[in-house]
Amino acid sequence: MLTMPVRQLGESERRAVERLLDLDPYAGAQVAERVAARGLAWWRAEARILGYGSRRQLESICWLGGNLTPVLASEPAVSAFAEQLSAQERLCSSIVGRADAVLGLWDRLGPYWGPARDVRPNQPLLATDALPAVAPDPDVRRVRGSEVDRLFPAAVAMYTEEVGVSPLAEDGGRGYRRRVTELVRAGRAYARFVDGRVVFKAELAVVTRRTAQVQGVWVAPEWRGRGIATAAMAAVVRDALDRVAPTVSLYVNDFNLPARRVYERCGFRPVGTLATVLF
């Protein structure tokens, strides 16, 4: 029997949610960004936040929107979240967060929400607060608003390669293009152009007061193996630390050894392990 049932949180508990998110600034970064921007009202955030714990002592939360993200979810919290979610239709496109919580949720939700398209159980979560020791690539810079058309094909290629489906499939790519355009306008998209084509790209997909989280790192296939990624990432990390946040973080698939070597050279250190379930 659950002694502390799951409940939907509202704006009155925002301070408690923010305190909890501060305890896990890297794994909870995406949730922290959305809460800071839109609060906890479901109609503004386009998501719900479920809470576990007493009203005086919130212990764990679970973001339920386009992604399902548990934050600081203990084993009892995972069981409680799964019990409530198993009775609902799956609307999220992925479950992502600390590996123990994600895999615990999936063990319980799989019979109701499965099958998954892919399960990635071991994704090292990395962070740094120091400028890279390697020299940055001077040709890597923020993408200008007039360059979205040049960046977009590279973004589509990255997404398709990483996620396994094209972002153009659902709505012809309109939603994804809006997202790419937003990142460019916010000064959070980086690229190196050669003869007008993108040969390297990355974005600060999530920004909070604690960290800037890098996603969408991609090198054009014909440029791979030339050693451009380390200096390119060093340029991104340097700008992010100088201009955006006190730390830079990211997560990577454990089997992507070339990328992991690049991040190590740029000074990233392990701060945990994430997992992702893709639908």
Short mmCIF file of C-alpha atoms in Angstrom, two decimals:
data_model
loop_
_atom_site.label_atom_id
_atom_site.label_comp_id
_atom_site.label_asym_id
_atom_site.label_seq_id
_atom_site.Cartn_x
_atom_site.Cartn_y
_atom_site.Cartn_z
CA MET A 1 0.00 0.00 0.00
CA LEU A 2 1.31 3.46 -0.91
CA THR A 3 1.59 5.61 2.20
CA MET A 4 2.30 8.73 0.13
CA PRO A 5 0.28 8.75 -3.07
CA VAL A 6 1.35 10.65 -6.15
CA ARG A 7 -0.32 14.01 -6.73
CA GLN A 8 -0.23 16.64 -9.44
CA LEU A 9 1.68 19.72 -8.32
CA GLY A 10 0.57 23.29 -8.88
CA GLU A 11 2.09 26.74 -8.76
CA SER A 12 1.75 26.90 -4.97
CA GLU A 13 4.46 24.23 -4.70
CA ARG A 14 6.84 25.83 -7.18
CA ARG A 15 9.41 26.78 -4.55
CA ALA A 16 9.58 23.21 -3.27
CA VAL A 17 10.02 21.92 -6.83
CA GLU A 18 12.80 24.42 -7.51
CA ARG A 19 14.60 23.39 -4.32
CA LEU A 20 14.42 19.76 -5.43
CA LEU A 21 15.68 20.57 -8.93
CA ASP A 22 18.66 22.41 -7.43
CA LEU A 23 19.73 19.11 -5.85
CA ASP A 24 20.13 17.51 -9.29
CA PRO A 25 21.08 20.38 -11.62
CA TYR A 26 22.36 18.24 -14.50
CA ALA A 27 19.88 15.34 -14.81
CA GLY A 28 16.99 17.68 -14.02
CA ALA A 29 18.14 20.53 -16.25
CA GLN A 30 15.41 20.24 -18.88
CA VAL A 31 12.68 20.25 -16.24
CA ALA A 32 14.34 23.17 -14.43
CA GLU A 33 14.41 25.22 -17.63
CA ARG A 34 10.71 24.65 -18.30
CA VAL A 35 9.70 25.38 -14.71
CA ALA A 36 11.71 28.63 -14.72
CA ALA A 37 10.11 29.71 -18.00
CA ARG A 38 6.49 28.64 -17.49
CA GLY A 39 5.92 27.59 -13.93
CA LEU A 40 3.86 24.60 -12.86
CA ALA A 41 0.49 25.45 -14.39
CA TRP A 42 -0.10 22.54 -16.81
CA TRP A 43 -1.79 24.74 -19.41
CA ARG A 44 1.26 27.05 -19.57
CA ALA A 45 3.95 24.38 -19.31
CA GLU A 46 2.17 22.01 -21.72
CA ALA A 47 2.98 19.30 -19.20
CA ARG A 48 2.14 18.07 -15.74
CA ILE A 49 4.48 17.66 -12.79
CA LEU A 50 3.70 14.79 -10.46
CA GLY A 51 5.04 14.85 -6.92
CA TYR A 52 5.83 12.16 -4.37
CA GLY A 53 6.19 12.94 -0.68
CA SER A 54 4.31 14.83 1.95
CA ARG A 55 3.23 18.41 1.39
CA ARG A 56 5.82 19.47 3.94
CA GLN A 57 8.61 17.37 2.41
CA LEU A 58 8.48 16.83 -1.36
CA GLU A 59 10.85 13.95 -2.14
CA SER A 60 10.63 13.28 -5.88
CA ILE A 61 9.01 14.71 -8.99
CA CYS A 62 8.15 13.40 -12.43
CA TRP A 63 7.71 15.65 -15.47
CA LEU A 64 5.05 14.36 -17.85
CA GLY A 65 5.00 16.14 -21.20
CA GLY A 66 6.62 15.36 -24.53
CA ASN A 67 9.15 13.46 -22.42
CA LEU A 68 8.66 11.64 -19.13
CA THR A 69 11.46 12.69 -16.76
CA PRO A 70 11.79 11.50 -13.15
CA VAL A 71 13.94 13.65 -10.88
CA LEU A 72 15.45 12.34 -7.64
CA ALA A 73 13.02 9.43 -7.84
CA SER A 74 13.64 6.90 -5.07
CA GLU A 75 12.49 3.30 -5.50
CA PRO A 76 9.21 3.93 -3.62
CA ALA A 77 8.64 7.04 -5.77
CA VAL A 78 9.31 5.07 -8.98
CA SER A 79 6.75 2.46 -7.89
CA ALA A 80 4.20 5.15 -7.05
CA PHE A 81 4.72 7.05 -10.30
CA ALA A 82 4.48 3.84 -12.33
CA GLU A 83 1.28 2.78 -10.58
CA GLN A 84 -0.42 6.03 -11.52
CA LEU A 85 1.00 6.23 -15.04
CA SER A 86 0.19 2.64 -15.96
CA ALA A 87 -3.51 3.52 -15.92
CA GLN A 88 -2.98 6.31 -18.46
CA GLU A 89 -2.42 6.28 -22.18
CA ARG A 90 1.17 6.94 -23.15
CA LEU A 91 1.53 10.40 -24.70
CA CYS A 92 5.28 10.97 -24.26
CA SER A 93 7.80 10.14 -26.98
CA SER A 94 10.51 9.09 -24.53
CA ILE A 95 11.43 8.43 -20.90
CA VAL A 96 14.73 10.07 -19.97
CA GLY A 97 16.53 10.73 -16.71
CA ARG A 98 18.78 9.07 -14.15
CA ALA A 99 19.26 5.47 -15.25
CA ASP A 100 18.03 3.78 -12.07
CA ALA A 101 14.74 5.67 -12.11
CA VAL A 102 14.15 5.39 -15.87
CA LEU A 103 14.86 1.67 -16.00
CA GLY A 104 12.76 1.12 -12.87
CA LEU A 105 9.85 2.96 -14.48
CA TRP A 106 10.25 1.02 -17.70
CA ASP A 107 10.27 -2.33 -15.88
CA ARG A 108 6.86 -1.43 -14.49
CA LEU A 109 5.40 0.48 -17.45
CA GLY A 110 6.66 -1.78 -20.24
CA PRO A 111 3.67 -4.15 -20.09
CA TYR A 112 1.31 -1.18 -20.50
CA TRP A 113 3.25 1.20 -22.75
CA GLY A 114 5.48 -1.16 -24.72
CA PRO A 115 7.08 -2.07 -26.89
CA ALA A 116 9.83 0.55 -27.02
CA ARG A 117 11.56 1.42 -30.25
CA ASP A 118 14.90 1.56 -28.44
CA VAL A 119 16.23 1.41 -24.89
CA ARG A 120 19.57 3.07 -24.13
CA PRO A 121 20.41 2.00 -20.58
CA ASN A 122 23.84 3.55 -20.15
CA GLN A 123 24.37 7.18 -21.15
CA PRO A 124 27.20 8.86 -19.23
CA LEU A 125 26.22 12.30 -17.92
CA LEU A 126 29.18 14.68 -18.07
CA ALA A 127 29.88 18.22 -16.90
CA THR A 128 32.66 20.79 -16.68
CA ASP A 129 33.14 24.19 -15.10
CA ALA A 130 36.64 24.81 -16.50
CA LEU A 131 37.75 26.30 -19.78
CA PRO A 132 39.11 23.53 -22.06
CA ALA A 133 42.85 23.03 -22.12
CA VAL A 134 42.76 22.51 -25.91
CA ALA A 135 42.69 25.48 -28.26
CA PRO A 136 39.22 26.33 -29.63
CA ASP A 137 38.45 26.26 -33.34
CA PRO A 138 38.25 29.95 -34.37
CA ASP A 139 35.87 29.05 -37.20
CA VAL A 140 33.17 27.72 -34.86
CA ARG A 141 30.72 30.51 -34.07
CA ARG A 142 27.11 31.22 -33.24
CA VAL A 143 24.76 30.73 -36.17
CA ARG A 144 23.17 33.91 -37.52
CA GLY A 145 19.45 34.31 -38.09
CA SER A 146 20.01 34.44 -41.84
CA GLU A 147 21.70 31.01 -41.75
CA VAL A 148 18.81 28.84 -40.52
CA ASP A 149 18.28 27.41 -44.02
CA ARG A 150 21.90 26.28 -44.07
CA LEU A 151 21.79 24.83 -40.56
CA PHE A 152 18.47 23.00 -40.89
CA PRO A 153 19.61 20.12 -43.18
CA ALA A 154 22.47 19.36 -40.79
CA ALA A 155 20.07 19.43 -37.84
CA VAL A 156 17.74 16.99 -39.61
CA ALA A 157 20.67 14.69 -40.43
CA MET A 158 21.84 14.75 -36.80
CA TYR A 159 18.37 14.04 -35.41
CA THR A 160 17.73 11.20 -37.82
CA GLU A 161 21.09 9.61 -37.08
CA GLU A 162 20.79 9.98 -33.32
CA VAL A 163 17.11 9.23 -32.70
CA GLY A 164 16.52 6.79 -35.55
CA VAL A 165 13.54 8.59 -37.09
CA SER A 166 13.29 11.75 -39.17
CA PRO A 167 11.97 14.94 -37.53
CA LEU A 168 10.24 15.62 -40.86
CA ALA A 169 7.92 12.62 -40.52
CA GLU A 170 5.19 13.96 -38.24
CA ASP A 171 4.39 17.45 -39.54
CA GLY A 172 6.78 17.91 -42.40
CA GLY A 173 9.37 19.25 -39.98
CA ARG A 174 7.55 22.48 -39.12
CA GLY A 175 7.80 21.97 -35.37
CA TYR A 176 11.44 20.95 -35.55
CA ARG A 177 12.30 23.92 -37.74
CA ARG A 178 10.64 26.24 -35.21
CA ARG A 179 12.83 24.73 -32.50
CA VAL A 180 16.01 25.15 -34.56
CA THR A 181 15.04 28.75 -35.36
CA GLU A 182 14.40 29.49 -31.67
CA LEU A 183 17.85 28.20 -30.71
CA VAL A 184 19.50 30.31 -33.40
CA ARG A 185 17.63 33.46 -32.34
CA ALA A 186 18.58 32.84 -28.71
CA GLY A 187 22.29 32.60 -29.60
CA ARG A 188 22.39 28.94 -28.60
CA ALA A 189 23.29 27.30 -31.94
CA TYR A 190 26.90 26.89 -33.09
CA ALA A 191 28.39 25.76 -36.37
CA ARG A 192 31.47 25.71 -38.53
CA PHE A 193 30.74 26.46 -42.18
CA VAL A 194 32.94 25.45 -45.10
CA ASP A 195 31.91 26.72 -48.53
CA GLY A 196 28.49 27.52 -47.10
CA ARG A 197 27.90 24.01 -45.72
CA VAL A 198 27.80 22.96 -42.08
CA VAL A 199 30.64 20.61 -41.18
CA PHE A 200 30.13 20.82 -37.40
CA LYS A 201 27.16 21.84 -35.28
CA ALA A 202 26.00 21.83 -31.67
CA GLU A 203 23.35 23.58 -29.60
CA LEU A 204 22.82 24.66 -26.02
CA ALA A 205 19.47 22.89 -26.00
CA VAL A 206 18.84 23.52 -22.30
CA VAL A 207 19.95 26.54 -20.29
CA THR A 208 19.39 27.05 -16.56
CA ARG A 209 21.09 29.23 -13.98
CA ARG A 210 23.18 26.17 -13.07
CA THR A 211 24.19 24.71 -16.44
CA ALA A 212 24.09 24.94 -20.23
CA GLN A 213 23.37 21.50 -21.65
CA VAL A 214 24.84 20.71 -25.05
CA GLN A 215 22.89 18.54 -27.48
CA GLY A 216 22.84 17.95 -31.21
CA VAL A 217 26.60 17.57 -31.62
CA TRP A 218 27.25 16.50 -35.21
CA VAL A 219 30.11 16.33 -37.68
CA ALA A 220 29.40 15.95 -41.39
CA PRO A 221 30.21 12.36 -42.45
CA GLU A 222 32.88 13.40 -44.94
CA TRP A 223 34.67 15.38 -42.21
CA ARG A 224 34.74 12.61 -39.62
CA GLY A 225 38.12 11.22 -38.70
CA ARG A 226 39.90 14.51 -39.40
CA GLY A 227 40.07 15.53 -35.76
CA ILE A 228 37.93 18.67 -35.98
CA ALA A 229 35.48 17.80 -33.19
CA THR A 230 37.72 18.45 -30.18
CA ALA A 231 38.64 22.01 -31.12
CA ALA A 232 35.05 22.65 -32.25
CA MET A 233 33.61 21.47 -28.93
CA ALA A 234 36.24 23.50 -27.08
CA ALA A 235 34.92 26.60 -28.83
CA VAL A 236 31.34 25.79 -27.79
CA VAL A 237 32.32 25.10 -24.17
CA ARG A 238 34.41 28.25 -23.92
CA ASP A 239 31.62 30.49 -25.23
CA ALA A 240 28.99 28.83 -23.04
CA LEU A 241 31.09 29.27 -19.89
CA ASP A 242 32.02 32.85 -20.78
CA ARG A 243 28.52 33.95 -21.73
CA VAL A 244 25.75 31.61 -20.60
CA ALA A 245 26.15 29.47 -17.46
CA PRO A 246 28.68 28.45 -14.77
CA THR A 247 28.87 24.86 -16.04
CA VAL A 248 28.40 22.99 -19.30
CA SER A 249 26.89 19.51 -19.34
CA LEU A 250 25.81 16.82 -21.79
CA TYR A 251 25.06 13.13 -22.02
CA VAL A 252 26.33 10.63 -24.55
CA ASN A 253 25.66 7.02 -25.52
CA ASP A 254 28.18 4.72 -23.83
CA PHE A 255 29.03 3.04 -27.15
CA ASN A 256 29.99 6.34 -28.81
CA LEU A 257 33.66 6.09 -27.94
CA PRO A 258 34.93 8.78 -30.35
CA ALA A 259 32.56 11.35 -28.86
CA ARG A 260 33.47 10.35 -25.32
CA ARG A 261 37.16 10.88 -26.10
CA VAL A 262 36.37 14.34 -27.50
CA TYR A 263 34.46 15.32 -24.36
CA GLU A 264 37.23 14.01 -22.09
CA ARG A 265 39.79 16.12 -23.95
CA CYS A 266 37.54 19.15 -23.44
CA GLY A 267 37.57 18.61 -19.68
CA PHE A 268 34.20 16.94 -19.08
CA ARG A 269 33.95 14.66 -16.04
CA PRO A 270 31.30 12.03 -15.15
CA VAL A 271 28.51 13.23 -12.88
CA GLY A 272 26.10 10.32 -13.29
CA THR A 273 24.43 7.98 -15.74
CA LEU A 274 21.22 8.57 -17.65
CA ALA A 275 19.00 6.19 -19.59
CA THR A 276 16.53 6.80 -22.41
CA VAL A 277 13.55 4.80 -23.60
CA LEU A 278 12.41 5.82 -27.11
CA PHE A 279 8.97 5.16 -28.55
#
